[in-house]
Amino acid sequence: MLIKRPPTIPAAAITPPAVYARRREFLRTAALAGLGAGLAGALLRPGTAAARTARTPDPERVIAGIIPSAYSTDEAWTSFEDITKYNNFYEFGTEKFNPWRNAGALRTRPWTVVVDGACARPGEIGIEDILRDFTQEERVYRLRCVEAWSMVVPWVGFPLGDLLRRFEPSANAKYVAFETLYDPKQMPGQRRPVLQWPYREGLRMDEAMHPLTILATGLYGEILPNQNGAPLRLVVPWKYGFKSIKSIVRISFSEQQPPTAWNQMQPDEYGFYANVNPHVDHPRWSQKSHRIIGEGLFSPKQPTLLFNGYADEVAPLYAGMNLRRFY
Ligand code: MTE
C-alpha cells in the first residue's frame, strides 16, 4: 500500500462531473433498455468502443446467463492481463505479481459461505447455489486503490443485499462483517503476521444494502480468477479497494462496528469507512488524483472524484457526517 505519486494534474485530463454524470445516465438508460432483450452480457463487451482490449472468453470459464447492469460506467476497460496480474491479495504475498503466481492452487470448489449473527435465519450457502439463485449481472466499476491507482473492471456479480435478505437480518443488524478463508496451508502469506488473519472487512447495514454494492463471482464474463478473490469477493465502487474483501467464507450481522484488517493494522491511516475522497489525504500521500493501470507510467493522472464518481447515489448515506473524522 506504499506507492508515491507526483503532484500535478493537467486541466485537460479533467472530465467535468456533470458531463461524466450525463454519460452514465445515458448508459444506464441504454442498459435498462437492453435488460430482457437477451443481450446476455453483450453490452460493453470487448469489441465495443468502451473496450481497450479484446479477449476471447475461455469456454471452460464462461458464466452463463449474464445480463448487462443498469449501473455500469462507460469507461474503457482495463485489460484482462492487468486486472489479473497486478493484484493485492496478501494471503499470497505482498508484491503485486505474487497473487497471480501463487493463488492458482487455491481450491474454490466446494466452497461454503456461513451467514450468521443478528438474523432470523442463520445458515450457510454453497457457491453453486449462489451462482444458480442470484441473477448474474455485468457491472463495469472502477476499483480505486488507496495507493493512488485504479482499474476499470467488468465485474460479474449480483447485489449483496439480495443474498443478505435471504437470511432475514434483524433490527439489531447495524453492520455486516466479512471474513476471508483462513488456511495457511493454501494461503502461504498467512504464515507471516503482515496482517491479523483472517482478513476482515465490514460495512454499515445501509452501505451493504445499497444496490451499488455487489458480490462478484467473475470478471470479463468468466468465473473469477483466484488472484482476484475467487470464488466470491466484495466490490463497493465508492470505497477504496481494501474494502473489497476476497475469498469470503463468513458474513455476520452485528450490532457493533466490526474490526477490519487494515484498520487493525494502521488505524490512523486506514479507517472503517474508506470512502474515496479527494479532500481527505492519506497521512503519507495525497488522494487527489490517481493513475489508471495500463495507461503507462507517464500518462497524465486522473483527478479522483468524491465517492469515486458515485456521489449522486451514495452521498445521502453520509449526510451530516464529518468525512474527515470518519475516514
Ligand atoms: N482481500 C483479502 N482477503 N486480502 C487482501 O490482501 N487486498 C485488498 C482487497 N481485498 C486484499 C483483499 C486491496 S488492498 C485491494 S486494492 C483489492 O483487494 C485489490 O483487488 P484486485 O487484486 O482484484 O485488484
Short mmCIF file of C-alpha atoms and ligand atoms in Angstrom, two decimals:
data_model
loop_
_atom_site.label_atom_id
_atom_site.label_comp_id
_atom_site.label_asym_id
_atom_site.label_seq_id
_atom_site.Cartn_x
_atom_site.Cartn_y
_atom_site.Cartn_z
CA MET A 1 0.00 0.00 0.00
CA LEU A 2 3.00 2.33 -0.43
CA ILE A 3 3.20 3.97 -3.85
CA LYS A 4 4.20 7.64 -4.05
CA ARG A 5 2.86 9.99 -6.73
CA PRO A 6 3.95 13.22 -8.43
CA PRO A 7 1.58 16.11 -7.64
CA THR A 8 0.37 17.66 -10.95
CA ILE A 9 -2.87 17.05 -12.91
CA PRO A 10 -3.22 18.68 -16.35
CA ALA A 11 -6.52 20.58 -16.63
CA ALA A 12 -7.24 18.83 -19.95
CA ALA A 13 -7.45 15.50 -18.18
CA ILE A 14 -10.42 16.60 -16.09
CA THR A 15 -13.89 15.46 -17.15
CA PRO A 16 -16.40 17.83 -15.58
CA PRO A 17 -18.54 15.84 -13.14
CA ALA A 18 -21.74 16.94 -14.92
CA VAL A 19 -20.53 15.52 -18.24
CA TYR A 20 -19.48 12.32 -16.53
CA ALA A 21 -22.85 12.03 -14.80
CA ARG A 22 -24.77 12.65 -18.05
CA ARG A 23 -22.78 9.95 -19.83
CA ARG A 24 -23.54 7.50 -17.05
CA GLU A 25 -27.22 8.41 -17.09
CA PHE A 26 -27.32 7.72 -20.83
CA LEU A 27 -25.68 4.36 -20.33
CA ARG A 28 -27.99 3.44 -17.53
CA THR A 29 -31.00 4.10 -19.74
CA ALA A 30 -29.41 2.15 -22.59
CA ALA A 31 -28.61 -0.74 -20.26
CA LEU A 32 -32.13 -0.80 -18.87
CA ALA A 33 -33.49 -0.88 -22.41
CA GLY A 34 -31.23 -3.84 -23.04
CA LEU A 35 -32.35 -5.81 -19.98
CA GLY A 36 -34.62 -8.61 -21.04
CA ALA A 37 -33.57 -8.18 -24.65
CA GLY A 38 -31.43 -11.27 -24.27
CA LEU A 39 -28.16 -9.44 -24.75
CA ALA A 40 -26.53 -11.88 -22.32
CA GLY A 41 -23.73 -9.57 -21.34
CA ALA A 42 -23.01 -8.29 -24.84
CA LEU A 43 -23.31 -4.64 -23.81
CA LEU A 44 -19.89 -3.04 -23.38
CA ARG A 45 -18.09 -6.29 -24.13
CA PRO A 46 -14.71 -6.25 -25.84
CA GLY A 47 -15.15 -5.08 -29.39
CA THR A 48 -17.24 -2.03 -28.44
CA ALA A 49 -15.88 1.49 -28.14
CA ALA A 50 -15.55 1.12 -24.39
CA ALA A 51 -13.21 -1.82 -24.53
CA ARG A 52 -9.47 -1.31 -24.55
CA THR A 53 -8.53 -4.91 -25.20
CA ALA A 54 -10.42 -7.72 -26.82
CA ARG A 55 -10.44 -11.10 -25.11
CA THR A 56 -11.75 -14.37 -26.37
CA PRO A 57 -13.50 -15.90 -23.38
CA ASP A 58 -12.20 -19.21 -22.08
CA PRO A 59 -15.18 -21.53 -22.83
CA GLU A 60 -14.47 -23.57 -19.69
CA ARG A 61 -14.87 -20.49 -17.50
CA VAL A 62 -17.76 -18.58 -19.10
CA ILE A 63 -20.64 -17.73 -16.74
CA ALA A 64 -23.97 -18.40 -18.46
CA GLY A 65 -26.93 -16.03 -18.47
CA ILE A 66 -25.19 -12.79 -17.54
CA ILE A 67 -27.31 -9.68 -18.05
CA PRO A 68 -25.90 -6.16 -18.51
CA SER A 69 -26.30 -3.97 -15.46
CA ALA A 70 -28.04 -0.65 -15.19
CA TYR A 71 -25.16 0.60 -13.06
CA SER A 72 -22.09 0.33 -15.31
CA THR A 73 -19.76 3.21 -16.12
CA ASP A 74 -18.78 3.83 -19.72
CA GLU A 75 -15.04 3.94 -19.09
CA ALA A 76 -12.64 1.85 -21.13
CA TRP A 77 -11.93 -1.48 -19.52
CA THR A 78 -8.51 -2.23 -18.11
CA SER A 79 -7.02 -5.22 -19.90
CA PHE A 80 -7.67 -8.72 -18.54
CA GLU A 81 -3.90 -9.07 -18.28
CA ASP A 82 -3.50 -6.06 -15.97
CA ILE A 83 -6.59 -6.91 -13.89
CA THR A 84 -5.30 -10.42 -13.22
CA LYS A 85 -1.57 -9.82 -12.84
CA TYR A 86 -1.42 -6.65 -10.76
CA ASN A 87 -3.17 -7.55 -7.52
CA ASN A 88 -3.32 -7.03 -3.80
CA PHE A 89 -4.05 -10.30 -2.00
CA TYR A 90 -1.64 -10.51 0.92
CA GLU A 91 -2.60 -14.13 1.64
CA PHE A 92 -0.45 -14.89 -1.42
CA GLY A 93 2.34 -12.37 -0.87
CA THR A 94 2.78 -8.63 -0.65
CA GLU A 95 4.12 -7.93 -4.16
CA LYS A 96 1.63 -7.11 -6.91
CA PHE A 97 2.64 -10.12 -9.03
CA ASN A 98 2.55 -12.62 -6.11
CA PRO A 99 -1.20 -13.41 -6.21
CA TRP A 100 -1.08 -14.22 -9.94
CA ARG A 101 1.91 -16.51 -9.36
CA ASN A 102 0.78 -18.11 -6.09
CA ALA A 103 -3.03 -18.21 -5.94
CA GLY A 104 -3.55 -20.82 -8.67
CA ALA A 105 -3.67 -23.75 -6.26
CA LEU A 106 -6.40 -22.30 -4.01
CA ARG A 107 -9.31 -24.75 -4.03
CA THR A 108 -12.52 -22.82 -4.66
CA ARG A 109 -14.87 -25.82 -5.03
CA PRO A 110 -16.62 -26.89 -2.89
CA TRP A 111 -16.98 -23.52 -1.16
CA THR A 112 -19.44 -22.56 1.54
CA VAL A 113 -20.27 -19.16 3.00
CA VAL A 114 -21.63 -19.11 6.55
CA VAL A 115 -24.11 -16.30 7.28
CA ASP A 116 -24.79 -15.71 10.98
CA GLY A 117 -25.23 -13.14 13.73
CA ALA A 118 -28.24 -10.85 14.12
CA CYS A 119 -30.65 -12.50 11.70
CA ALA A 120 -33.73 -14.75 11.84
CA ARG A 121 -32.39 -17.46 9.54
CA PRO A 122 -28.67 -18.03 10.05
CA GLY A 123 -27.22 -20.72 7.85
CA GLU A 124 -24.82 -21.40 5.04
CA ILE A 125 -24.89 -21.35 1.27
CA GLY A 126 -22.66 -23.02 -1.31
CA ILE A 127 -21.10 -21.20 -4.23
CA GLU A 128 -23.01 -23.30 -6.78
CA ASP A 129 -26.32 -22.28 -5.15
CA ILE A 130 -25.21 -18.65 -5.19
CA LEU A 131 -24.45 -18.85 -8.92
CA ARG A 132 -27.79 -20.56 -9.58
CA ASP A 133 -30.04 -18.44 -7.35
CA PHE A 134 -28.81 -14.89 -7.89
CA THR A 135 -29.01 -13.16 -11.25
CA GLN A 136 -25.52 -12.51 -12.54
CA GLU A 137 -25.02 -9.01 -13.93
CA GLU A 138 -22.10 -7.45 -15.69
CA ARG A 139 -21.15 -4.22 -13.95
CA VAL A 140 -18.29 -2.06 -15.15
CA TYR A 141 -16.93 -0.45 -11.98
CA ARG A 142 -13.70 1.33 -11.25
CA LEU A 143 -11.61 -0.20 -8.46
CA ARG A 144 -9.75 2.76 -6.88
CA CYS A 145 -6.96 1.72 -4.57
CA VAL A 146 -5.70 3.81 -1.70
CA GLU A 147 -2.24 3.69 -3.29
CA ALA A 148 -3.45 6.12 -5.98
CA TRP A 149 -4.03 3.77 -8.88
CA SER A 150 -7.23 2.47 -10.40
CA MET A 151 -8.56 -0.09 -12.85
CA VAL A 152 -11.87 -0.31 -14.66
CA VAL A 153 -13.17 -3.84 -14.27
CA PRO A 154 -16.12 -5.51 -15.99
CA TRP A 155 -17.23 -7.42 -12.90
CA VAL A 156 -19.82 -10.18 -12.95
CA GLY A 157 -21.85 -10.32 -9.77
CA PHE A 158 -25.11 -9.52 -8.03
CA PRO A 159 -26.27 -7.09 -5.33
CA LEU A 160 -25.03 -8.13 -1.89
CA GLY A 161 -28.45 -7.13 -0.49
CA ASP A 162 -30.14 -9.91 -2.50
CA LEU A 163 -28.12 -12.50 -0.58
CA LEU A 164 -28.39 -10.78 2.81
CA ARG A 165 -32.20 -10.53 2.66
CA ARG A 166 -32.48 -14.31 2.38
CA PHE A 167 -31.09 -14.63 5.94
CA GLU A 168 -33.58 -12.08 7.33
CA PRO A 169 -31.38 -9.61 9.22
CA SER A 170 -32.98 -8.40 12.47
CA ALA A 171 -33.44 -4.82 13.68
CA ASN A 172 -30.19 -5.24 15.67
CA ALA A 173 -28.19 -5.76 12.48
CA LYS A 174 -26.43 -2.40 12.20
CA TYR A 175 -23.30 -3.70 10.46
CA VAL A 176 -22.20 -6.58 8.27
CA ALA A 177 -18.81 -8.22 8.87
CA PHE A 178 -16.93 -10.28 6.27
CA GLU A 179 -14.13 -12.80 6.69
CA THR A 180 -11.73 -14.37 4.20
CA LEU A 181 -10.77 -18.04 4.35
CA TYR A 182 -8.09 -18.80 6.95
CA ASP A 183 -5.95 -21.68 5.70
CA PRO A 184 -2.19 -21.11 5.93
CA LYS A 185 -1.59 -24.35 4.01
CA GLN A 186 -3.33 -22.93 0.96
CA MET A 187 -2.58 -19.28 1.67
CA PRO A 188 1.14 -19.11 2.44
CA GLY A 189 1.02 -15.37 3.16
CA GLN A 190 -0.98 -16.18 6.31
CA ARG A 191 2.12 -17.83 7.80
CA ARG A 192 3.58 -14.35 8.32
CA PRO A 193 1.95 -11.74 10.57
CA VAL A 194 1.76 -9.00 7.92
CA LEU A 195 -1.91 -8.54 8.86
CA GLN A 196 -4.10 -10.06 11.58
CA TRP A 197 -5.54 -13.08 9.81
CA PRO A 198 -8.10 -13.81 8.59
CA TYR A 199 -8.56 -10.65 6.51
CA ARG A 200 -11.68 -8.93 7.80
CA GLU A 201 -13.88 -6.18 6.43
CA GLY A 202 -17.16 -4.56 7.30
CA LEU A 203 -19.91 -2.27 6.07
CA ARG A 204 -22.69 -0.36 7.73
CA MET A 205 -26.02 -2.06 7.02
CA ASP A 206 -27.25 0.70 4.70
CA GLU A 207 -23.99 0.53 2.73
CA ALA A 208 -24.32 -3.25 2.46
CA MET A 209 -27.91 -3.00 1.21
CA HIS A 210 -27.13 -0.23 -1.30
CA PRO A 211 -27.77 -1.50 -4.85
CA LEU A 212 -24.26 -0.45 -5.98
CA THR A 213 -22.64 -2.91 -3.54
CA ILE A 214 -22.07 -6.27 -5.19
CA LEU A 215 -20.62 -9.66 -4.53
CA ALA A 216 -18.51 -10.52 -7.57
CA THR A 217 -18.28 -14.05 -8.91
CA GLY A 218 -16.49 -13.23 -12.16
CA LEU A 219 -14.92 -10.70 -14.49
CA TYR A 220 -14.70 -10.36 -18.26
CA GLY A 221 -17.70 -12.75 -18.41
CA GLU A 222 -15.72 -15.60 -16.84
CA ILE A 223 -15.55 -17.05 -13.34
CA LEU A 224 -13.31 -15.04 -11.06
CA PRO A 225 -9.60 -15.85 -11.24
CA ASN A 226 -8.25 -16.92 -7.84
CA GLN A 227 -5.96 -13.90 -7.57
CA ASN A 228 -8.99 -11.60 -7.84
CA GLY A 229 -10.76 -13.23 -4.88
CA ALA A 230 -12.43 -16.41 -6.14
CA PRO A 231 -14.96 -17.67 -5.71
CA LEU A 232 -16.71 -14.67 -4.12
CA ARG A 233 -15.46 -11.16 -3.29
CA LEU A 234 -16.98 -7.87 -2.33
CA VAL A 235 -16.96 -4.79 -4.61
CA VAL A 236 -18.03 -1.42 -3.20
CA PRO A 237 -17.30 1.02 -6.00
CA TRP A 238 -17.34 4.24 -3.97
CA LYS A 239 -14.78 2.97 -1.42
CA TYR A 240 -11.03 2.35 -1.56
CA GLY A 241 -10.11 -1.09 -2.81
CA PHE A 242 -9.10 -2.55 0.55
CA LYS A 243 -12.80 -2.76 1.46
CA SER A 244 -13.25 -5.26 -1.43
CA ILE A 245 -12.52 -8.35 0.64
CA LYS A 246 -11.70 -11.50 -1.31
CA SER A 247 -12.49 -15.23 -1.00
CA ILE A 248 -15.24 -14.71 1.57
CA VAL A 249 -16.25 -17.61 3.85
CA ARG A 250 -18.27 -15.81 6.53
CA ILE A 251 -20.75 -12.94 6.61
CA SER A 252 -22.05 -11.87 10.05
CA PHE A 253 -24.69 -9.34 11.01
CA SER A 254 -23.72 -7.38 14.11
CA GLU A 255 -24.85 -4.55 16.31
CA GLN A 256 -21.29 -3.24 16.78
CA GLN A 257 -18.93 -1.89 14.15
CA PRO A 258 -16.72 -4.87 13.30
CA PRO A 259 -12.90 -4.84 13.27
CA THR A 260 -11.33 -4.56 9.80
CA ALA A 261 -7.90 -5.79 8.69
CA TRP A 262 -6.21 -2.56 7.61
CA ASN A 263 -7.77 -0.52 10.38
CA GLN A 264 -6.44 -3.02 12.93
CA MET A 265 -3.01 -2.77 11.35
CA GLN A 266 -2.73 1.03 10.96
CA PRO A 267 -5.79 2.74 12.47
CA ASP A 268 -4.55 6.27 11.79
CA GLU A 269 -4.07 5.50 8.08
CA TYR A 270 -7.00 3.24 7.15
CA GLY A 271 -10.46 3.97 8.52
CA PHE A 272 -13.60 1.90 8.67
CA TYR A 273 -15.45 3.98 6.07
CA ALA A 274 -12.68 4.36 3.45
CA ASN A 275 -14.90 6.37 1.13
CA VAL A 276 -12.97 7.61 -1.91
CA ASN A 277 -12.43 11.27 -1.09
CA PRO A 278 -10.00 13.63 -2.86
CA HIS A 279 -10.34 16.12 0.02
CA VAL A 280 -9.05 13.75 2.69
CA ASP A 281 -5.42 12.81 2.19
CA HIS A 282 -3.82 9.63 3.41
CA PRO A 283 -1.34 10.71 6.14
CA ARG A 284 1.57 9.85 3.84
CA TRP A 285 0.26 10.91 0.42
CA SER A 286 -2.40 12.93 -1.37
CA GLN A 287 -5.60 11.25 -2.56
CA LYS A 288 -6.48 13.95 -5.10
CA SER A 289 -5.56 12.03 -8.23
CA HIS A 290 -4.69 8.58 -9.46
CA ARG A 291 -3.03 6.69 -12.27
CA ILE A 292 -5.06 4.32 -14.44
CA ILE A 293 -3.29 0.98 -14.66
CA GLY A 294 -2.46 0.11 -18.26
CA GLU A 295 -2.16 3.69 -19.46
CA GLY A 296 1.57 3.83 -18.80
CA LEU A 297 3.66 5.36 -16.04
CA PHE A 298 3.91 8.69 -17.85
CA SER A 299 0.21 9.11 -18.70
CA PRO A 300 -1.49 12.05 -17.01
CA LYS A 301 -3.00 11.37 -13.63
CA GLN A 302 -6.77 11.49 -13.37
CA PRO A 303 -8.49 13.68 -10.80
CA THR A 304 -10.18 11.50 -8.20
CA LEU A 305 -13.89 12.21 -7.78
CA LEU A 306 -15.70 12.25 -4.44
CA PHE A 307 -17.12 8.78 -3.78
CA ASN A 308 -15.27 7.64 -6.93
CA GLY A 309 -17.89 9.39 -9.09
CA TYR A 310 -20.90 7.88 -7.29
CA ALA A 311 -21.77 10.94 -5.17
CA ASP A 312 -25.27 11.23 -6.66
CA GLU A 313 -26.08 7.74 -5.50
CA VAL A 314 -24.31 7.47 -2.15
CA ALA A 315 -23.72 10.96 -0.69
CA PRO A 316 -27.08 10.80 1.17
CA LEU A 317 -25.77 7.83 3.18
CA TYR A 318 -23.28 10.19 4.83
CA ALA A 319 -25.42 13.33 5.20
CA GLY A 320 -24.27 15.31 8.24
CA MET A 321 -21.23 13.08 8.84
CA ASN A 322 -17.77 14.57 9.19
CA LEU A 323 -15.93 12.66 6.44
CA ARG A 324 -12.57 13.83 7.74
CA ARG A 325 -13.22 12.25 11.10
CA PHE A 326 -14.95 9.15 9.74
CA TYR A 327 -12.35 8.43 7.04
N1 MTE B 1 -8.85 -9.30 0.39
C1 MTE B 1 -8.06 -10.14 1.05
N2 MTE B 1 -8.59 -11.24 1.61
N3 MTE B 1 -6.72 -9.93 1.17
C2 MTE B 1 -6.13 -8.81 0.65
O1 MTE B 1 -4.90 -8.64 0.79
N4 MTE B 1 -6.45 -6.72 -0.61
C3 MTE B 1 -7.40 -5.62 -0.81
C4 MTE B 1 -8.68 -6.10 -1.49
N5 MTE B 1 -9.15 -7.34 -0.91
C5 MTE B 1 -6.94 -7.88 -0.06
C6 MTE B 1 -8.33 -8.18 -0.19
C7 MTE B 1 -6.84 -4.49 -1.55
S1 MTE B 1 -5.70 -3.54 -0.71
C8 MTE B 1 -7.23 -4.18 -2.82
S2 MTE B 1 -6.70 -2.75 -3.60
C9 MTE B 1 -8.12 -5.07 -3.60
O2 MTE B 1 -8.42 -6.28 -2.89
C10 MTE B 1 -7.43 -5.44 -4.90
O3 MTE B 1 -8.28 -6.21 -5.72
P1 MTE B 1 -7.72 -6.80 -7.10
O4 MTE B 1 -6.45 -7.54 -6.79
O5 MTE B 1 -8.79 -7.68 -7.66
O6 MTE B 1 -7.44 -5.62 -7.99
#
